[in-house]
mmCIF file of C-alpha atoms in Angstrom:
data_model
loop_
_atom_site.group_PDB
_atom_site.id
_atom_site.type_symbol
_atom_site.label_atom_id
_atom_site.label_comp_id
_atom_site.label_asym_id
_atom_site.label_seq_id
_atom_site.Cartn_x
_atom_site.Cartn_y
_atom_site.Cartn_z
ATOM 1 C CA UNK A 19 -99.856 55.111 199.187
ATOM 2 C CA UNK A 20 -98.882 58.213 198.280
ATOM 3 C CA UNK A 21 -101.972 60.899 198.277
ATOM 4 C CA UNK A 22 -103.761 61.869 195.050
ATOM 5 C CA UNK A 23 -102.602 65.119 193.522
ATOM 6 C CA UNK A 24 -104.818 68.016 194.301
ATOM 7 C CA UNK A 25 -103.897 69.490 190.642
ATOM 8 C CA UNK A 26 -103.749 68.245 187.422
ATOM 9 C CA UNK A 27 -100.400 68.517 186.064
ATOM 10 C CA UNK A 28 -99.574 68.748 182.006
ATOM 11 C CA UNK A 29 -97.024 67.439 180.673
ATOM 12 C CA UNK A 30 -95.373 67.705 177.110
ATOM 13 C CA UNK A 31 -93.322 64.815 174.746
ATOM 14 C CA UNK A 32 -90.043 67.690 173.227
ATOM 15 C CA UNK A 33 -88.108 65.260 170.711
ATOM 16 C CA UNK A 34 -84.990 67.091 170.879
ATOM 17 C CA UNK A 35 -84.780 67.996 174.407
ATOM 18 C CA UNK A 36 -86.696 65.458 176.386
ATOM 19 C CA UNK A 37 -85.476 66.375 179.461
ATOM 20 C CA UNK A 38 -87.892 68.843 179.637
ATOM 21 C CA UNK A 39 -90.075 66.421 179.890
ATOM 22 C CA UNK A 40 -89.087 64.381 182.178
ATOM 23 C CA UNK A 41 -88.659 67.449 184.869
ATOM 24 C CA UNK A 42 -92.119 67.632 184.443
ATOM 25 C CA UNK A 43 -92.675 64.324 184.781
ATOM 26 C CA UNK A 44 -90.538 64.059 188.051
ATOM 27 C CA UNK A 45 -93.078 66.950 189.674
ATOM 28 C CA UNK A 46 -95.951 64.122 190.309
ATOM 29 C CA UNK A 47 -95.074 61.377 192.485
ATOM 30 C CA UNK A 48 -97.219 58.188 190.784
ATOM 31 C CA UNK A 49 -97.411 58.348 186.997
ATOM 32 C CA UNK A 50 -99.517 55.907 184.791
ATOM 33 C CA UNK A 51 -99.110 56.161 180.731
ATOM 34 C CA UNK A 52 -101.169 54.412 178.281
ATOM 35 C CA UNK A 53 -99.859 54.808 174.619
ATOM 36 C CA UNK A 54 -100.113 53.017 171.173
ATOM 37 C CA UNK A 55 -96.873 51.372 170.116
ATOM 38 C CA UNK A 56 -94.010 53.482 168.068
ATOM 39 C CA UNK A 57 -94.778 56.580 169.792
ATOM 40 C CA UNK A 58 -91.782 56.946 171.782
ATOM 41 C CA UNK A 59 -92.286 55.675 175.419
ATOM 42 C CA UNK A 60 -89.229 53.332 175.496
ATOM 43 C CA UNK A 61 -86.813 56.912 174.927
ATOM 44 C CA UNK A 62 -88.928 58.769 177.329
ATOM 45 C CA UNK A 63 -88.942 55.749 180.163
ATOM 46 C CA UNK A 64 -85.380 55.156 179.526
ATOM 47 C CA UNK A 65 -84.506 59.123 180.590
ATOM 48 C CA UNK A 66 -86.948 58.996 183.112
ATOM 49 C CA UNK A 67 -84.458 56.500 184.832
ATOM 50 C CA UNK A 68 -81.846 58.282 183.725
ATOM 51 C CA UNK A 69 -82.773 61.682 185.716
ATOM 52 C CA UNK A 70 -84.609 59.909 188.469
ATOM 53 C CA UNK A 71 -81.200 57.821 188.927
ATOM 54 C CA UNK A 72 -78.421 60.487 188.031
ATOM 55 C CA UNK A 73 -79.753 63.951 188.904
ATOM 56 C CA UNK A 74 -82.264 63.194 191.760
ATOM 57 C CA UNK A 75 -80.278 60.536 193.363
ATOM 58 C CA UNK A 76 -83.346 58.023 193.795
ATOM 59 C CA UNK A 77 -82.580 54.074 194.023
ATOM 60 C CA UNK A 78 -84.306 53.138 191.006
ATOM 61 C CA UNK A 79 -84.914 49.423 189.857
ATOM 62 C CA UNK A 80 -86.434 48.852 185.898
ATOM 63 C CA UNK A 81 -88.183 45.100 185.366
ATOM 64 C CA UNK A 82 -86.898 44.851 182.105
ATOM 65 C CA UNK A 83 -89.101 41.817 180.557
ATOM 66 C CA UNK A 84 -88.158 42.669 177.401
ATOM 67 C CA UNK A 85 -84.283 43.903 177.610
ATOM 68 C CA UNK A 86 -86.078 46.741 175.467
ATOM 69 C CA UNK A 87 -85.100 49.772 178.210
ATOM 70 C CA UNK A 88 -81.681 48.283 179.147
ATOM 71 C CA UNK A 89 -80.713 46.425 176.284
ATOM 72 C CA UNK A 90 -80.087 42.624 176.208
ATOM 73 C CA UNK A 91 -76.292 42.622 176.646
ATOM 74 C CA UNK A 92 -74.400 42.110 180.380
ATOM 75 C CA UNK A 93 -73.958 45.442 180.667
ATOM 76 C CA UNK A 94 -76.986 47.846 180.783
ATOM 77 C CA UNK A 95 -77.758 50.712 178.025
ATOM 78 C CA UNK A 96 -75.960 54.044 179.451
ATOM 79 C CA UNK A 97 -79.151 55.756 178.630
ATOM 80 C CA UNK A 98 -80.392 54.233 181.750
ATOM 81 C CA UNK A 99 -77.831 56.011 183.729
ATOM 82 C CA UNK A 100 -76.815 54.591 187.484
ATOM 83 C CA UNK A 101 -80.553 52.740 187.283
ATOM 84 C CA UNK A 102 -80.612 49.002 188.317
ATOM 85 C CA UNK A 103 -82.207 46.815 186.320
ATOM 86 C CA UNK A 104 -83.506 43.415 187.042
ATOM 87 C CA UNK A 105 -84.052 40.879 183.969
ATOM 88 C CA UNK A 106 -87.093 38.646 184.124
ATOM 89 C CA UNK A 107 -86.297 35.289 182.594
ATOM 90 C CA UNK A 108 -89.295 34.482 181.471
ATOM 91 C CA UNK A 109 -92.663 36.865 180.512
ATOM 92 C CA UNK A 110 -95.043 35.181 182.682
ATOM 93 C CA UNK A 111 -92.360 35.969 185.842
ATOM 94 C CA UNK A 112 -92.592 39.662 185.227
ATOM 95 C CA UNK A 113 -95.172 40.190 188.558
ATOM 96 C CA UNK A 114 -92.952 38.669 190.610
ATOM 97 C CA UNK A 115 -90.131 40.058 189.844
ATOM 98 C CA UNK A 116 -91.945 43.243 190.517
ATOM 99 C CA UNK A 117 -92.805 42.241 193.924
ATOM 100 C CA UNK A 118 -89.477 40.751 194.315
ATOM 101 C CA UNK A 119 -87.789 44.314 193.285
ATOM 102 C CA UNK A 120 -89.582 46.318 195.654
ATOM 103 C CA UNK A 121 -88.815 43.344 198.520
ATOM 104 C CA UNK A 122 -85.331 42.874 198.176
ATOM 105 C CA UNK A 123 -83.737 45.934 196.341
ATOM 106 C CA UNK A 124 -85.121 48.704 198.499
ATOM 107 C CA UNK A 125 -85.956 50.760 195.759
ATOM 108 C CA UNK A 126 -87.729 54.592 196.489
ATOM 109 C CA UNK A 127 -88.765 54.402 192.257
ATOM 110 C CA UNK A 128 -89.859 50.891 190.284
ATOM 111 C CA UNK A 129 -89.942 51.046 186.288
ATOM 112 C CA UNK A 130 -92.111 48.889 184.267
ATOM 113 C CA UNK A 131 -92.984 48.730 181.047
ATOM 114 C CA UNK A 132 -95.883 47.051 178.965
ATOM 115 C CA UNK A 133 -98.610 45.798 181.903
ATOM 116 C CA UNK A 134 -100.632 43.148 180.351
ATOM 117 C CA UNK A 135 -102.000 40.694 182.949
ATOM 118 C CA UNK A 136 -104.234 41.212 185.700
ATOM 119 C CA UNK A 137 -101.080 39.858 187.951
ATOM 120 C CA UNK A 138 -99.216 42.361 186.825
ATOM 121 C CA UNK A 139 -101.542 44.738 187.788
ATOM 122 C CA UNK A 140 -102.331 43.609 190.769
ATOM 123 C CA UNK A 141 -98.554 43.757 191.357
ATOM 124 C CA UNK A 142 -98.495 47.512 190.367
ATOM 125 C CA UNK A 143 -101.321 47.783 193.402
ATOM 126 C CA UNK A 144 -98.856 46.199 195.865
ATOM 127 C CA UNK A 145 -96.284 48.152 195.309
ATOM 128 C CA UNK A 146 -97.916 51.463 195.027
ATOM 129 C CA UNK A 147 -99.638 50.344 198.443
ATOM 130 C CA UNK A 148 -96.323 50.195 200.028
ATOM 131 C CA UNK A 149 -95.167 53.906 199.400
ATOM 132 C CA UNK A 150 -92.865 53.383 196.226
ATOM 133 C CA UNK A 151 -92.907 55.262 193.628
ATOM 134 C CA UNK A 152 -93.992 53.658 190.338
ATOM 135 C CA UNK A 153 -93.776 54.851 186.764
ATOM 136 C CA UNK A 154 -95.123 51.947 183.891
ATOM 137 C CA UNK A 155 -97.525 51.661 180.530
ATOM 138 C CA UNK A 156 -99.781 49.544 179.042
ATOM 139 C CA UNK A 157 -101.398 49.875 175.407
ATOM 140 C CA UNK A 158 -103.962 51.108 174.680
ATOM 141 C CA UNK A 159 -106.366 53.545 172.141
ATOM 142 C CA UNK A 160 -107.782 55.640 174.801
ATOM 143 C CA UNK A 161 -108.601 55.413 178.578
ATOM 144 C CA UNK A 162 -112.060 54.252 177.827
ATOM 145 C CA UNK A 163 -109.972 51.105 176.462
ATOM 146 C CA UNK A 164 -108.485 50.712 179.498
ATOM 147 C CA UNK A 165 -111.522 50.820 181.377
ATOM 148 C CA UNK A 166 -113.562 48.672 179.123
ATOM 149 C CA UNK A 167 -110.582 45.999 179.804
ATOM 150 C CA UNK A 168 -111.159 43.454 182.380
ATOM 151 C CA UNK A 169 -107.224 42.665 182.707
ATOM 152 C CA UNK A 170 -106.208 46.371 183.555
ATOM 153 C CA UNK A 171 -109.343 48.336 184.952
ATOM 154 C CA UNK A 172 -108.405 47.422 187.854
ATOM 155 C CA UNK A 173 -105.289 50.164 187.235
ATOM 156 C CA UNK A 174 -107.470 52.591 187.061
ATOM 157 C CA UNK A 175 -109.802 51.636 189.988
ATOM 158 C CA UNK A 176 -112.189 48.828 188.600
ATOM 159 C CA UNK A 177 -115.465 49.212 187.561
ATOM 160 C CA UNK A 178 -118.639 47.577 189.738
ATOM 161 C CA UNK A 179 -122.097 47.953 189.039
ATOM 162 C CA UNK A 180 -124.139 49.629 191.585
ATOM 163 C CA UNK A 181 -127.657 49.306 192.434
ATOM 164 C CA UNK A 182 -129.203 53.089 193.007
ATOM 165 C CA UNK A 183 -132.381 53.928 195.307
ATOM 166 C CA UNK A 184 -135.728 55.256 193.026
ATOM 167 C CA UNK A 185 -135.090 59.079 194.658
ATOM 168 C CA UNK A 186 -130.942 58.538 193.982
ATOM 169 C CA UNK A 187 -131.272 57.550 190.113
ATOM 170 C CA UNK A 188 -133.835 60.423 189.940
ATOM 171 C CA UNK A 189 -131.756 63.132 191.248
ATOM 172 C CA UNK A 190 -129.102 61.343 188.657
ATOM 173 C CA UNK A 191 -131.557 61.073 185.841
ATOM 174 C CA UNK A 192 -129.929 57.571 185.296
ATOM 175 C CA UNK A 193 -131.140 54.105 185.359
ATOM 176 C CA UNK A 194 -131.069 52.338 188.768
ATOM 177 C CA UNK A 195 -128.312 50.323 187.716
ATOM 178 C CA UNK A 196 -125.302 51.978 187.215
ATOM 179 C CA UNK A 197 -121.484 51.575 186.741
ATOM 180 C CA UNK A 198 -119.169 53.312 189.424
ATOM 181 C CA UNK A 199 -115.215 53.477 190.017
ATOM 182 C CA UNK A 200 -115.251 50.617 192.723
ATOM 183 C CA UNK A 201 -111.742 51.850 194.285
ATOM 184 C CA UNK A 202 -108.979 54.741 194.235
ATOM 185 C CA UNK A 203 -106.630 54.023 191.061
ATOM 186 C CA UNK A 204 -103.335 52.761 191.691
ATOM 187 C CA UNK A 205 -101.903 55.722 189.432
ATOM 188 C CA UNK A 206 -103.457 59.034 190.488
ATOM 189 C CA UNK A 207 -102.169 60.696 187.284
ATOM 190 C CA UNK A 208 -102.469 58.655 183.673
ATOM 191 C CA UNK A 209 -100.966 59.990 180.673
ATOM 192 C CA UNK A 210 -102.615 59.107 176.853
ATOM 193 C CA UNK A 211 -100.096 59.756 174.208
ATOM 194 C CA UNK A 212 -102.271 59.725 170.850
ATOM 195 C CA UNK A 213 -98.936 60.866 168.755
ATOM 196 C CA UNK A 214 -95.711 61.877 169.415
ATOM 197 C CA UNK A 215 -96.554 65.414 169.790
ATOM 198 C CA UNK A 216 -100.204 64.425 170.823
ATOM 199 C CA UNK A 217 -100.793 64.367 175.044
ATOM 200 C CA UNK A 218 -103.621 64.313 176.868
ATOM 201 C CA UNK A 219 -102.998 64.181 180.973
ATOM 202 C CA UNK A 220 -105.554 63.023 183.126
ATOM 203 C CA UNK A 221 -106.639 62.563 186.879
ATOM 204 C CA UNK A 222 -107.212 59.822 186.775
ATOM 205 C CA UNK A 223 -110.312 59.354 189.724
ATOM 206 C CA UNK A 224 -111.831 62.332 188.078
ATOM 207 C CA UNK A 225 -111.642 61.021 184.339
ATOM 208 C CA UNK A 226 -112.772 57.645 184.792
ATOM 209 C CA UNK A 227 -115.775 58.852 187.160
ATOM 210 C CA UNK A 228 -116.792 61.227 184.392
ATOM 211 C CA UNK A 229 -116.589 58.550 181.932
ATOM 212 C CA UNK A 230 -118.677 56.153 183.596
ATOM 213 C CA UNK A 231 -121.616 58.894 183.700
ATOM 214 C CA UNK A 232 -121.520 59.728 180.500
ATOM 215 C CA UNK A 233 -119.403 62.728 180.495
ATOM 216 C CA UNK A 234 -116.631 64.033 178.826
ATOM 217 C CA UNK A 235 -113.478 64.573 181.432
ATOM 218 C CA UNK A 236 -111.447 67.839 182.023
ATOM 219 C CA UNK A 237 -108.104 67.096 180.822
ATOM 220 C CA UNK A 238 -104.854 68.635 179.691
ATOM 221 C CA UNK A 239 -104.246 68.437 176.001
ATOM 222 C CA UNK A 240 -100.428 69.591 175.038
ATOM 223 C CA UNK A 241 -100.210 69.052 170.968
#
């Protein structure tokens, strides 16, 4: 897996020129994006591909579940660019066609959008485990949504419940049961679009680890 960034990086949604967004985009290697629906992410995942596939030369498969990205026709959408996609033929196939992508297509970038199932996370795992690169989204309000959901925490590293020593929750000032990150994330970087013009980038280790103790995170907020 590829290691966490030592930085955070922000990033920023431009309507009329998005690919100045997506060069941003393209500086992190993992990328995770939570976002309410109608706020754009199909155009921005779509160029992602695009650039990824046209300008940077990568081998880039999309899992289009939907035929939202690539359209439903034969032929793909040109917005995708030279980007393969893969249709699943049916919604509850969409994990293994993401395994399937990343073990017979040889791709260095896998697209996928809307994770909903905890096999579809645990497929995003796998394949982040094996050195690809992986750019998807899920709904979602906020990241404490996300880690409040027992389908998806496991994205951001699962929660656990730990059991803390009498001197350990008093140097805390906690209870003796608390909750803690029980792994790294499978996306070191998670992006919350609130809006259209409304971003908020977080590392993700750090974010959720605040969180869970009852503090606020350090984030990157681009309006």
């Amino acid at each position: 897996m590829v290691p966490l960034l030592s930085e955070m990086i922000w990033m920023f949604f431009c309507r009329f020129c998005p690919k100045c967004f997506v060069r941003n985009c393209l500086r992190i290697l993992e990328e995770r994006n939570f976002w309410r629906p109608g706020v754009g992410k199909t155009t921005v995942i779509r160029e992602i591909a695009r650039v990824l596939a046209d300008e940077l030369r990568k081998r880039v498969v999309i899992v289009d579940t939907s035929n939202e990205i690539g359209g439903d026709g034969d032929v793909p959408h040109p917005a995708i660019g030279g980007a393969r996609r893969m249709q699943v033929p049916d919604p509850s196939m969409q994990h293994k066609v993401m395994v399937e992508a990343v073990e017979n297509h040889m791709p260095e970038v896998v697209i996928v959008d809307e994770i909903g199932t905890e096999a579809e996370a645990h497929a995003c795992r796998t394949i982040a485990e094996r050195g690809v690169m992986l750019v998807g989204t899920a709904h979602g309000q906020m990241l404490e949504n996300i880690i409040k959901n027992p389908t998806l925490c496991d994205l951001v590293g699962g929660i656990q419940t730990v059991t803390l020593g009498d001197d350990e929750a008093r140097a805390r000032g906690t209870k003796k049961s608390v909750l803690e990150r029980k792994a790294p994330p499978t996306f070191p970087l998670l992006i919350e679009i609130r809006e259209r013009r409304c971003w908020i980038a977080h590392q993700t280790d750090k974010s959720v680890d605040c969180l869970l103790q009852g503090r606020r995170p350090m984030v990157e907020n681009k309006r």
